[in-house]
Coordinates of N, CA and C in Angstrom, one line a residue:
Chain A
X1 N 43.6 70.5 39.0 CA 44.2 69.1 39.1 C 44.4 68.7 40.5
X2 N 44.8 67.5 40.7 CA 45.0 66.9 42.0 C 46.3 66.1 42.0
X3 N 47.0 66.1 43.2 CA 48.2 65.3 43.3 C 47.8 64.1 44.2
X4 N 48.1 63.0 43.8 CA 47.8 61.7 44.5 C 49.0 60.9 44.8
X5 N 49.1 60.6 46.1 CA 50.2 59.8 46.6 C 49.7 58.4 46.9
X6 N 50.3 57.4 46.4 CA 49.9 56.0 46.6 C 51.0 55.2 47.1
X7 N 50.8 54.4 48.1 CA 51.8 53.5 48.5 C 51.3 52.2 49.1
X8 N 52.0 51.1 49.0 CA 53.4 51.0 48.4 C 53.4 51.1 46.9
X9 N 54.5 51.4 46.3 CA 54.6 51.5 44.9 C 54.7 50.1 44.3
X10 N 55.2 49.2 45.0 CA 55.2 47.8 44.6 C 55.4 46.9 45.8
X11 N 54.9 45.6 45.6 CA 55.1 44.6 46.7 C 55.0 43.2 46.1
X12 N 55.7 42.4 46.7 CA 55.7 40.9 46.4 C 55.1 40.2 47.6
X13 N 54.0 39.5 47.4 CA 53.3 38.9 48.5 C 53.1 37.4 48.3
X14 N 52.9 36.7 49.4 CA 52.7 35.3 49.3 C 51.2 35.0 49.2
X15 N 50.9 34.0 48.5 CA 49.5 33.5 48.4 C 48.8 33.4 49.7
X16 N 47.6 33.8 49.8 CA 46.8 33.7 51.0 C 46.9 34.9 52.0
X17 N 47.8 35.8 51.7 CA 48.0 37.0 52.6 C 47.1 38.1 52.0
X18 N 47.2 39.2 52.7 CA 46.4 40.4 52.3 C 47.4 41.6 52.2
X19 N 47.1 42.6 51.4 CA 47.8 43.8 51.2 C 46.9 45.0 51.2
X20 N 47.3 46.0 52.0 CA 46.5 47.2 52.0 C 47.2 48.3 51.3
X21 N 46.6 49.0 50.3 CA 47.2 50.0 49.5 C 46.5 51.3 50.0
X22 N 47.4 52.3 50.2 CA 46.9 53.6 50.7 C 46.9 54.7 49.5
X23 N 46.0 55.6 49.6 CA 45.9 56.6 48.6 C 45.6 57.9 49.3
X24 N 46.4 58.9 49.1 CA 46.3 60.2 49.8 C 46.2 61.3 48.7
X25 N 45.2 62.2 48.8 CA 45.0 63.3 47.8 C 45.3 64.6 48.5
X26 N 45.8 65.6 47.7 CA 46.2 66.8 48.3 C 45.0 67.8 48.4
X27 N 43.8 67.4 48.1 CA 42.6 68.2 48.3 C 41.5 67.4 48.7
X28 N 40.4 68.0 49.2 CA 39.2 67.2 49.6 C 38.4 66.9 48.4
X29 N 38.0 65.6 48.3 CA 37.2 65.1 47.2 C 36.1 64.3 47.7
X30 N 35.0 64.3 47.0 CA 33.9 63.5 47.4 C 34.1 62.0 47.0
X31 N 34.5 61.8 45.8 CA 34.6 60.4 45.4 C 36.1 60.0 45.1
X32 N 36.5 58.9 45.4 CA 37.8 58.3 45.0 C 37.5 57.0 44.3
X33 N 38.3 56.7 43.3 CA 38.1 55.5 42.5 C 39.3 54.5 42.6
X34 N 39.0 53.2 42.6 CA 40.1 52.2 42.6 C 39.9 51.4 41.3
X35 N 41.1 51.3 40.6 CA 41.1 50.6 39.4 C 42.1 49.4 39.5
X36 N 42.0 48.5 38.6 CA 42.9 47.4 38.4 C 43.4 47.4 37.0
X37 N 44.7 47.2 36.8 CA 45.2 47.1 35.4 C 46.0 45.9 35.3
X38 N 45.5 44.8 34.7 CA 46.2 43.6 34.6 C 47.1 43.7 33.4
X39 N 48.2 42.9 33.3 CA 49.2 43.0 32.3 C 48.6 43.0 30.9
X40 N 48.9 44.1 30.1 CA 48.4 44.2 28.7 C 46.9 44.5 28.6
X41 N 46.3 44.8 29.7 CA 44.9 45.1 29.7 C 44.6 46.5 30.0
X42 N 43.3 46.9 29.9 CA 42.9 48.2 30.2 C 42.7 48.4 31.7
X43 N 42.3 49.6 32.0 CA 42.0 49.9 33.4 C 40.5 49.4 33.7
X44 N 40.3 48.7 34.7 CA 39.0 48.2 35.1 C 38.7 48.8 36.5
X45 N 37.5 49.4 36.5 CA 37.1 50.0 37.8 C 36.7 48.9 38.8
X46 N 37.3 49.0 40.0 CA 36.9 48.1 41.0 C 35.7 48.6 41.8
X47 N 35.9 49.8 42.3 CA 34.8 50.4 43.1 C 35.0 51.9 43.3
X48 N 34.0 52.6 43.7 CA 34.0 54.0 44.0 C 33.8 54.2 45.5
X49 N 34.7 54.9 46.1 CA 34.7 55.1 47.5 C 34.2 56.5 47.9
X50 N 33.1 56.6 48.6 CA 32.5 57.8 49.0 C 32.8 58.0 50.5
X51 N 33.1 59.2 50.9 CA 33.3 59.4 52.3 C 32.0 59.3 53.1
X52 N 32.1 58.5 54.2 CA 30.9 58.4 55.0 C 29.9 57.3 54.6
X53 N 30.2 56.6 53.5 CA 29.2 55.6 53.1 C 30.0 54.4 52.6
X54 N 29.3 53.3 52.4 CA 29.9 52.1 51.8 C 30.4 52.3 50.4
X55 N 31.4 51.7 50.0 CA 31.9 51.8 48.6 C 30.9 51.1 47.7
X56 N 30.9 51.6 46.5 CA 30.1 51.0 45.4 C 31.0 50.1 44.5
X57 N 30.7 48.8 44.5 CA 31.5 47.9 43.7 C 31.0 47.7 42.3
X58 N 31.9 47.5 41.4 CA 31.5 47.1 40.0 C 31.2 45.7 39.9
X59 N 30.6 45.3 38.9 CA 30.3 43.9 38.6 C 31.5 43.1 38.6
X60 N 31.6 42.0 39.3 CA 32.7 41.1 39.4 C 33.7 41.4 40.5
X61 N 33.4 42.4 41.3 CA 34.2 42.7 42.4 C 33.4 42.8 43.7
X62 N 33.9 42.2 44.8 CA 33.1 42.1 46.0 C 33.8 42.6 47.2
X63 N 33.1 43.1 48.2 CA 33.7 43.7 49.3 C 34.6 42.8 50.1
X64 N 34.2 41.5 50.2 CA 35.0 40.6 51.0 C 36.4 40.4 50.4
X65 N 36.5 40.5 49.1 CA 37.8 40.4 48.4 C 38.6 41.7 48.4
X66 N 37.9 42.8 48.2 CA 38.5 44.1 48.1 C 37.8 45.1 49.0
X67 N 38.0 45.0 50.3 CA 37.4 45.9 51.3 C 38.1 47.3 51.1
X68 N 37.3 48.3 51.2 CA 37.7 49.7 51.0 C 37.4 50.5 52.2
X69 N 38.3 51.4 52.7 CA 38.0 52.4 53.7 C 38.1 53.8 53.1
X70 N 37.3 54.7 53.7 CA 37.3 56.1 53.3 C 37.0 56.9 54.5
X71 N 38.0 57.0 55.4 CA 37.8 57.7 56.7 C 37.6 59.2 56.6
X72 N 38.1 59.8 55.5 CA 38.0 61.3 55.4 C 38.0 61.6 53.9
X73 N 38.0 62.9 53.7 CA 37.8 63.4 52.3 C 39.1 63.4 51.5
X74 N 40.2 63.0 52.1 CA 41.5 63.0 51.4 C 42.2 61.7 51.4
X75 N 41.6 60.7 51.9 CA 42.3 59.4 52.1 C 41.4 58.2 51.9
X76 N 42.0 57.1 51.3 CA 41.3 55.9 51.1 C 42.3 54.8 51.1
X77 N 41.8 53.6 51.5 CA 42.6 52.4 51.4 C 41.8 51.3 50.6
X78 N 42.6 50.5 49.9 CA 42.0 49.3 49.3 C 42.8 48.1 49.8
X79 N 42.2 47.1 50.3 CA 42.8 45.9 50.7 C 42.5 44.8 49.7
X80 N 43.6 44.1 49.2 CA 43.4 42.9 48.4 C 43.6 41.7 49.3
X81 N 42.5 41.0 49.5 CA 42.4 39.9 50.6 C 42.7 38.5 50.0
X82 N 43.3 37.7 50.9 CA 43.4 36.3 50.5 C 43.9 36.1 49.1
X83 N 45.1 36.7 48.8 CA 45.6 36.9 47.5 C 46.0 35.6 46.8
X84 N 45.8 35.5 45.5 CA 46.2 34.4 44.7 C 47.1 35.0 43.5
X85 N 47.8 34.2 42.8 CA 48.6 34.8 41.7 C 47.7 35.6 40.7
X86 N 46.4 35.3 40.6 CA 45.6 36.0 39.6 C 45.4 37.4 40.0
X87 N 45.7 37.8 41.3 CA 45.6 39.1 41.8 C 46.8 40.0 41.4
X88 N 47.8 39.4 40.8 CA 49.0 40.1 40.4 C 48.5 41.1 39.3
X89 N 48.8 42.4 39.6 CA 48.3 43.4 38.8 C 48.8 44.8 39.3
X90 N 48.5 45.8 38.5 CA 48.7 47.2 39.0 C 47.4 47.7 39.5
X91 N 47.4 48.3 40.7 CA 46.2 48.9 41.4 C 46.4 50.4 41.4
X92 N 45.4 51.1 41.0 CA 45.5 52.6 40.8 C 44.3 53.2 41.5
X93 N 44.6 54.3 42.2 CA 43.5 55.1 42.7 C 43.5 56.4 41.9
X94 N 42.3 57.0 41.8 CA 42.1 58.2 41.1 C 41.0 59.0 41.7
X95 N 41.0 60.3 41.4 CA 39.9 61.2 41.7 C 39.5 61.9 40.4
X96 N 38.3 62.5 40.4 CA 37.9 63.1 39.2 C 37.9 64.6 39.4
X97 N 38.2 65.3 38.3 CA 38.1 66.8 38.3 C 37.0 67.3 37.4
X98 N 37.2 68.5 36.9 CA 36.2 69.0 36.0 C 36.0 68.1 34.8
X99 N 34.8 68.0 34.3 CA 34.4 67.3 33.1 C 34.9 65.8 33.3
X100 N 34.9 65.3 34.5 CA 35.2 63.9 34.8 C 36.6 63.5 34.4
X101 N 37.5 64.5 34.3 CA 38.9 64.1 34.0 C 39.4 63.4 35.2
X102 N 40.1 62.3 35.0 CA 40.6 61.4 36.0 C 42.1 61.8 36.3
X103 N 42.4 61.9 37.6 CA 43.8 62.1 38.1 C 44.2 60.9 38.9
X104 N 45.3 60.3 38.4 CA 45.7 59.0 39.0 C 47.0 59.1 39.9
X105 N 47.1 58.2 40.8 CA 48.3 58.0 41.5 C 49.2 57.2 40.6
X106 N 50.4 57.0 41.1 CA 51.4 56.2 40.3 C 51.2 54.7 40.2
X107 N 50.3 54.3 41.1 CA 49.9 52.9 41.1 C 50.8 52.0 42.0
X108 N 50.2 50.9 42.3 CA 50.9 49.8 43.1 C 51.0 48.6 42.3
X109 N 52.2 48.2 42.1 CA 52.5 46.9 41.3 C 52.6 45.8 42.2
X110 N 51.6 44.9 42.2 CA 51.5 43.8 43.1 C 51.8 42.5 42.4
X111 N 52.7 41.7 43.0 CA 53.1 40.4 42.5 C 52.7 39.4 43.6
X112 N 52.0 38.3 43.2 CA 51.6 37.3 44.2 C 52.2 36.0 43.8
X113 N 53.0 35.4 44.8 CA 53.7 34.2 44.4 C 52.9 33.0 44.9
Chain B
X1 N 27.0 44.1 23.1 CA 27.6 44.6 24.3 C 28.5 45.9 24.0
X2 N 28.9 46.6 25.0 CA 29.6 47.8 24.8 C 31.1 47.5 24.7
X3 N 31.7 48.1 23.8 CA 33.2 47.9 23.5 C 33.9 49.2 23.2
X4 N 35.1 49.3 23.7 CA 36.0 50.4 23.2 C 37.3 49.7 22.7
X5 N 37.6 49.9 21.4 CA 38.7 49.2 20.8 C 39.8 50.2 20.4
X6 N 41.0 49.9 20.7 CA 42.1 50.6 20.2 C 43.1 49.6 19.6
X7 N 43.9 50.0 18.7 CA 44.9 49.1 18.1 C 45.7 48.4 19.2
X8 N 45.5 47.1 19.3 CA 46.3 46.3 20.3 C 47.7 46.2 20.0
X9 N 48.0 46.3 18.7 CA 49.4 46.2 18.3 C 50.1 47.5 18.5
X10 N 51.4 47.4 18.7 CA 52.2 48.6 18.9 C 52.3 49.4 17.6
X11 N 52.4 50.7 17.7 CA 52.6 51.5 16.5 C 54.0 52.1 16.5
X12 N 54.8 51.8 15.5 CA 56.2 52.3 15.4 C 56.2 53.3 14.3
X13 N 56.7 54.5 14.6 CA 56.8 55.5 13.5 C 58.2 56.2 13.7
X14 N 58.6 56.8 12.6 CA 59.9 57.5 12.5 C 59.7 58.9 13.2
X15 N 60.7 59.3 13.9 CA 60.7 60.6 14.5 C 60.4 61.7 13.4
X16 N 59.6 62.6 13.8 CA 59.3 63.7 12.8 C 58.0 63.5 12.1
X17 N 57.5 62.2 12.0 CA 56.3 61.9 11.3 C 55.1 62.1 12.3
X18 N 53.9 62.1 11.7 CA 52.7 62.2 12.4 C 52.2 60.8 12.8
X19 N 52.0 60.6 14.1 CA 51.4 59.4 14.6 C 49.9 59.6 14.7
X20 N 49.1 58.5 14.3 CA 47.7 58.6 14.3 C 47.2 57.3 15.0
X21 N 46.5 57.5 16.1 CA 45.9 56.4 16.9 C 44.4 56.5 16.8
X22 N 43.8 55.3 16.9 CA 42.4 55.1 16.6 C 41.7 54.6 17.9
X23 N 40.5 55.1 18.1 CA 39.7 54.6 19.2 C 38.3 54.5 18.6
X24 N 37.8 53.2 18.6 CA 36.5 52.9 18.1 C 35.6 52.4 19.2
X25 N 34.4 52.7 19.2 CA 33.5 52.3 20.2 C 32.1 51.8 19.7
X26 N 31.5 50.9 20.4 CA 30.2 50.4 20.0 C 29.2 50.4 21.2
X27 N 28.0 50.7 20.9 CA 26.9 50.7 21.9 C 27.2 51.6 23.0
X28 N 27.8 52.8 22.7 CA 27.9 53.8 23.7 C 27.4 55.1 23.0
X29 N 27.0 56.1 23.8 CA 26.7 57.4 23.3 C 27.4 58.4 24.2
X30 N 28.7 58.5 24.1 CA 29.5 59.3 25.0 C 29.2 60.8 24.9
X31 N 29.2 61.4 26.1 CA 29.1 62.9 26.1 C 30.5 63.5 25.9
X32 N 31.5 62.8 26.5 CA 32.9 63.2 26.3 C 33.7 62.1 25.9
X33 N 34.8 62.4 25.3 CA 35.8 61.3 25.0 C 37.2 61.9 25.4
X34 N 37.9 61.2 26.2 CA 39.2 61.7 26.7 C 40.4 60.8 26.2
X35 N 41.5 61.4 26.2 CA 42.7 60.7 25.8 C 43.8 60.9 27.0
X36 N 44.4 59.8 27.3 CA 45.4 59.8 28.3 C 46.7 59.2 27.8
X37 N 47.8 59.6 28.5 CA 49.1 59.0 28.2 C 49.5 58.2 29.4
X38 N 50.1 57.0 29.2 CA 50.6 56.2 30.3 C 52.0 55.7 30.0
X39 N 52.9 56.1 30.9 CA 54.3 55.7 30.8 C 54.5 54.4 31.7
X40 N 55.4 53.6 31.4 CA 55.6 52.4 32.2 C 55.8 52.7 33.7
X41 N 55.1 52.0 34.6 CA 55.3 52.2 36.0 C 54.6 53.5 36.5
X42 N 53.8 54.1 35.7 CA 53.1 55.3 36.1 C 51.6 55.2 35.9
X43 N 50.8 56.1 36.5 CA 49.4 56.1 36.3 C 49.2 57.0 35.0
X44 N 48.0 56.8 34.4 CA 47.7 57.6 33.2 C 47.6 59.1 33.5
X45 N 48.0 59.9 32.5 CA 47.9 61.3 32.7 C 47.0 61.9 31.6
X46 N 46.1 62.7 32.0 CA 45.1 63.3 31.0 C 45.8 64.2 30.0
X47 N 45.4 64.1 28.8 CA 45.9 64.9 27.7 C 44.9 65.9 27.1
X48 N 43.8 65.3 26.6 CA 42.8 66.1 25.9 C 41.4 65.5 26.1
X49 N 40.4 66.4 26.1 CA 39.0 66.0 26.1 C 38.3 66.6 25.0
X50 N 37.4 65.9 24.4 CA 36.6 66.4 23.3 C 35.1 66.1 23.6
X51 N 34.2 67.0 23.4 CA 32.8 66.8 23.6 C 32.1 66.3 22.4
X52 N 30.9 65.8 22.6 CA 30.2 65.1 21.5 C 29.8 66.1 20.4
X53 N 29.7 67.4 20.8 CA 29.3 68.4 19.8 C 30.5 69.1 19.1
X54 N 31.7 68.5 19.4 CA 32.9 69.1 18.9 C 33.5 68.1 17.8
X55 N 34.0 68.6 16.8 CA 34.6 67.8 15.7 C 36.1 67.6 16.0
X56 N 36.8 68.6 16.5 CA 38.2 68.6 16.6 C 38.7 69.5 17.7
X57 N 39.8 69.0 18.4 CA 40.4 69.8 19.5 C 41.9 69.7 19.3
X58 N 42.6 70.8 19.5 CA 44.0 70.8 19.4 C 44.7 71.3 20.7
X59 N 45.9 70.8 20.9 CA 46.7 71.3 22.0 C 48.2 71.1 21.6
X60 N 48.8 72.1 21.3 CA 50.2 72.1 20.8 C 50.4 71.1 19.7
X61 N 51.1 70.0 19.8 CA 51.3 69.1 18.7 C 50.2 68.0 18.7
X62 N 49.3 68.1 19.6 CA 48.2 67.0 19.7 C 46.9 67.5 19.0
X63 N 46.3 66.6 18.3 CA 45.0 66.9 17.7 C 44.1 65.7 17.9
X64 N 42.8 65.9 18.3 CA 41.9 64.9 18.5 C 40.6 65.2 17.6
X65 N 40.1 64.2 16.9 CA 38.9 64.3 16.2 C 37.9 63.3 16.8
X66 N 36.6 63.7 16.6 CA 35.5 62.9 17.2 C 34.4 62.8 16.2
X67 N 34.1 61.6 15.7 CA 33.0 61.4 14.8 C 32.0 60.5 15.4
X68 N 30.9 61.1 15.9 CA 29.9 60.3 16.6 C 29.1 59.4 15.6
X69 N 29.1 59.8 14.3 CA 28.4 58.9 13.4 C 29.2 57.6 13.1
X70 N 30.5 57.8 13.0 CA 31.4 56.6 12.8 C 31.7 55.9 14.1
X71 N 31.4 56.6 15.2 CA 31.8 56.1 16.6 C 33.3 55.9 16.7
X72 N 34.0 57.0 16.3 CA 35.4 56.9 16.3 C 36.1 58.2 16.7
X73 N 37.2 58.1 17.4 CA 38.1 59.2 17.6 C 39.5 58.9 17.1
X74 N 40.1 59.9 16.5 CA 41.5 59.8 16.1 C 42.3 60.8 16.9
X75 N 43.5 60.3 17.3 CA 44.4 61.1 18.1 C 45.7 61.2 17.3
X76 N 46.1 62.4 17.0 CA 47.3 62.7 16.2 C 48.4 63.4 17.0
X77 N 49.6 62.9 16.8 CA 50.7 63.6 17.3 C 51.6 64.0 16.1
X78 N 51.7 65.3 15.9 CA 52.5 65.8 14.8 C 54.0 66.0 15.2
X79 N 54.9 65.9 14.2 CA 56.3 66.1 14.5 C 56.7 65.2 15.7
X80 N 56.4 64.0 15.6 CA 56.6 63.1 16.8 C 58.1 63.0 17.2
X81 N 58.3 62.8 18.5 CA 59.6 62.7 19.1 C 59.7 61.5 19.9
X82 N 60.9 61.0 20.1 CA 61.1 59.8 21.0 C 60.5 59.9 22.3
X83 N 60.4 61.1 22.9 CA 59.8 61.3 24.2 C 58.3 61.1 24.1
X84 N 57.7 61.0 23.0 CA 56.3 60.7 22.8 C 56.0 59.2 23.0
X85 N 57.0 58.4 23.0 CA 56.8 57.0 23.2 C 56.1 56.7 24.5
X86 N 55.0 56.0 24.4 CA 54.2 55.7 25.6 C 53.0 54.9 25.2
X87 N 52.1 54.6 26.1 CA 50.8 54.0 25.8 C 49.8 55.0 25.9
X88 N 48.9 55.1 24.9 CA 47.9 56.1 24.8 C 46.5 55.4 25.0
X89 N 45.7 55.9 25.9 CA 44.4 55.3 26.2 C 43.3 56.3 25.9
X90 N 42.3 55.8 25.3 CA 41.1 56.6 25.2 C 40.1 56.2 26.3
X91 N 39.2 57.1 26.6 CA 38.2 56.8 27.7 C 36.9 57.5 27.3
X92 N 35.8 56.9 27.6 CA 34.5 57.4 27.3 C 33.8 57.8 28.6
X93 N 33.2 58.9 28.6 CA 32.3 59.4 29.7 C 30.9 59.5 29.1
X94 N 30.0 58.6 29.5 CA 28.7 58.6 28.8 C 27.7 59.5 29.4
X95 N 28.0 60.1 30.5 CA 27.0 60.8 31.2 C 27.4 62.3 31.5
X96 N 28.4 62.7 30.8 CA 28.7 64.1 30.9 C 29.3 64.6 32.2
X97 N 30.1 63.7 32.8 CA 30.8 64.1 34.0 C 30.3 63.6 35.3
X98 N 29.1 62.9 35.3 CA 28.6 62.5 36.6 C 28.8 61.0 37.0
X99 N 29.3 60.3 36.0 CA 29.5 58.9 36.3 C 31.0 58.5 35.9
X100 N 31.3 57.2 36.0 CA 32.6 56.8 35.8 C 33.0 56.9 34.3
X101 N 34.2 56.9 34.0 CA 34.7 56.8 32.6 C 35.1 55.3 32.4
X102 N 35.1 54.9 31.1 CA 35.4 53.6 30.7 C 36.6 53.7 29.8
X103 N 37.7 52.9 30.1 CA 38.9 53.0 29.3 C 39.0 52.0 28.2
X104 N 39.7 52.3 27.1 CA 40.1 51.4 26.1 C 41.4 50.7 26.6
X105 N 41.8 49.7 25.8 CA 43.0 48.9 26.1 C 44.3 49.6 25.9
X106 N 44.2 50.7 25.1 CA 45.5 51.5 24.9 C 46.2 51.0 23.7
X107 N 47.0 51.9 23.1 CA 47.9 51.6 22.0 C 49.3 52.1 22.4
X108 N 50.3 51.2 22.2 CA 51.6 51.5 22.6 C 52.3 52.2 21.4
X109 N 52.8 53.4 21.5 CA 53.5 54.1 20.5 C 55.0 54.1 20.7
X110 N 55.7 53.8 19.7 CA 57.2 53.8 19.8 C 57.7 54.7 18.7
X111 N 58.3 55.8 19.0 CA 58.9 56.8 18.1 C 60.4 56.5 17.9
X112 N 60.8 56.1 16.7 CA 62.1 55.7 16.5 C 63.0 56.9 16.0
X113 N 64.1 57.1 16.7 CA 64.9 58.2 16.3 C 65.5 58.1 14.8

């Protein structure tokens, strides 16, 4: 298993600003994943962050809106840029273990006014 | 198109009864199917995994079945307790551990004392 620390746990932001979410893992991992969970919805994968290379984005998500950094094997950040109220959501990072079991952080609850 | 469907309505059951949650999928051939529990304000926590060649898997009061012909998994909690109240998510891994998993929308379970 893996222990994942994510911060901030919540934030309230103004429209047009940006927020960077941090994710720290207690062990070295090749891939880290960023998900979005909108109210009442399922988890949607935003991107996969590999150390030393560009993140791989899922359909509907672009680097300009959600830039990701992966400076080492235990840390990643996701930035939500130029926010609008539609970006209000829970953002989660995860890593995968054996048999692709996902281990999640507690999430960041973002509200955009 | 590919879909993973779980009961969108909340499931309310009496303490001590067996809760049964359903996960149906279309246009997938999953190698693994996973079940997670999510409490409010927390990230999902892995519970059980069942492989495509397994019919049933048990862990304490939890039981999962997997019918690849019906394209359905059932998740049972026996002798349910109020502490079992949470949202339960199924997730499909279509490539046996090498790619992302795709999550269903989840079913909210409420166990009434």
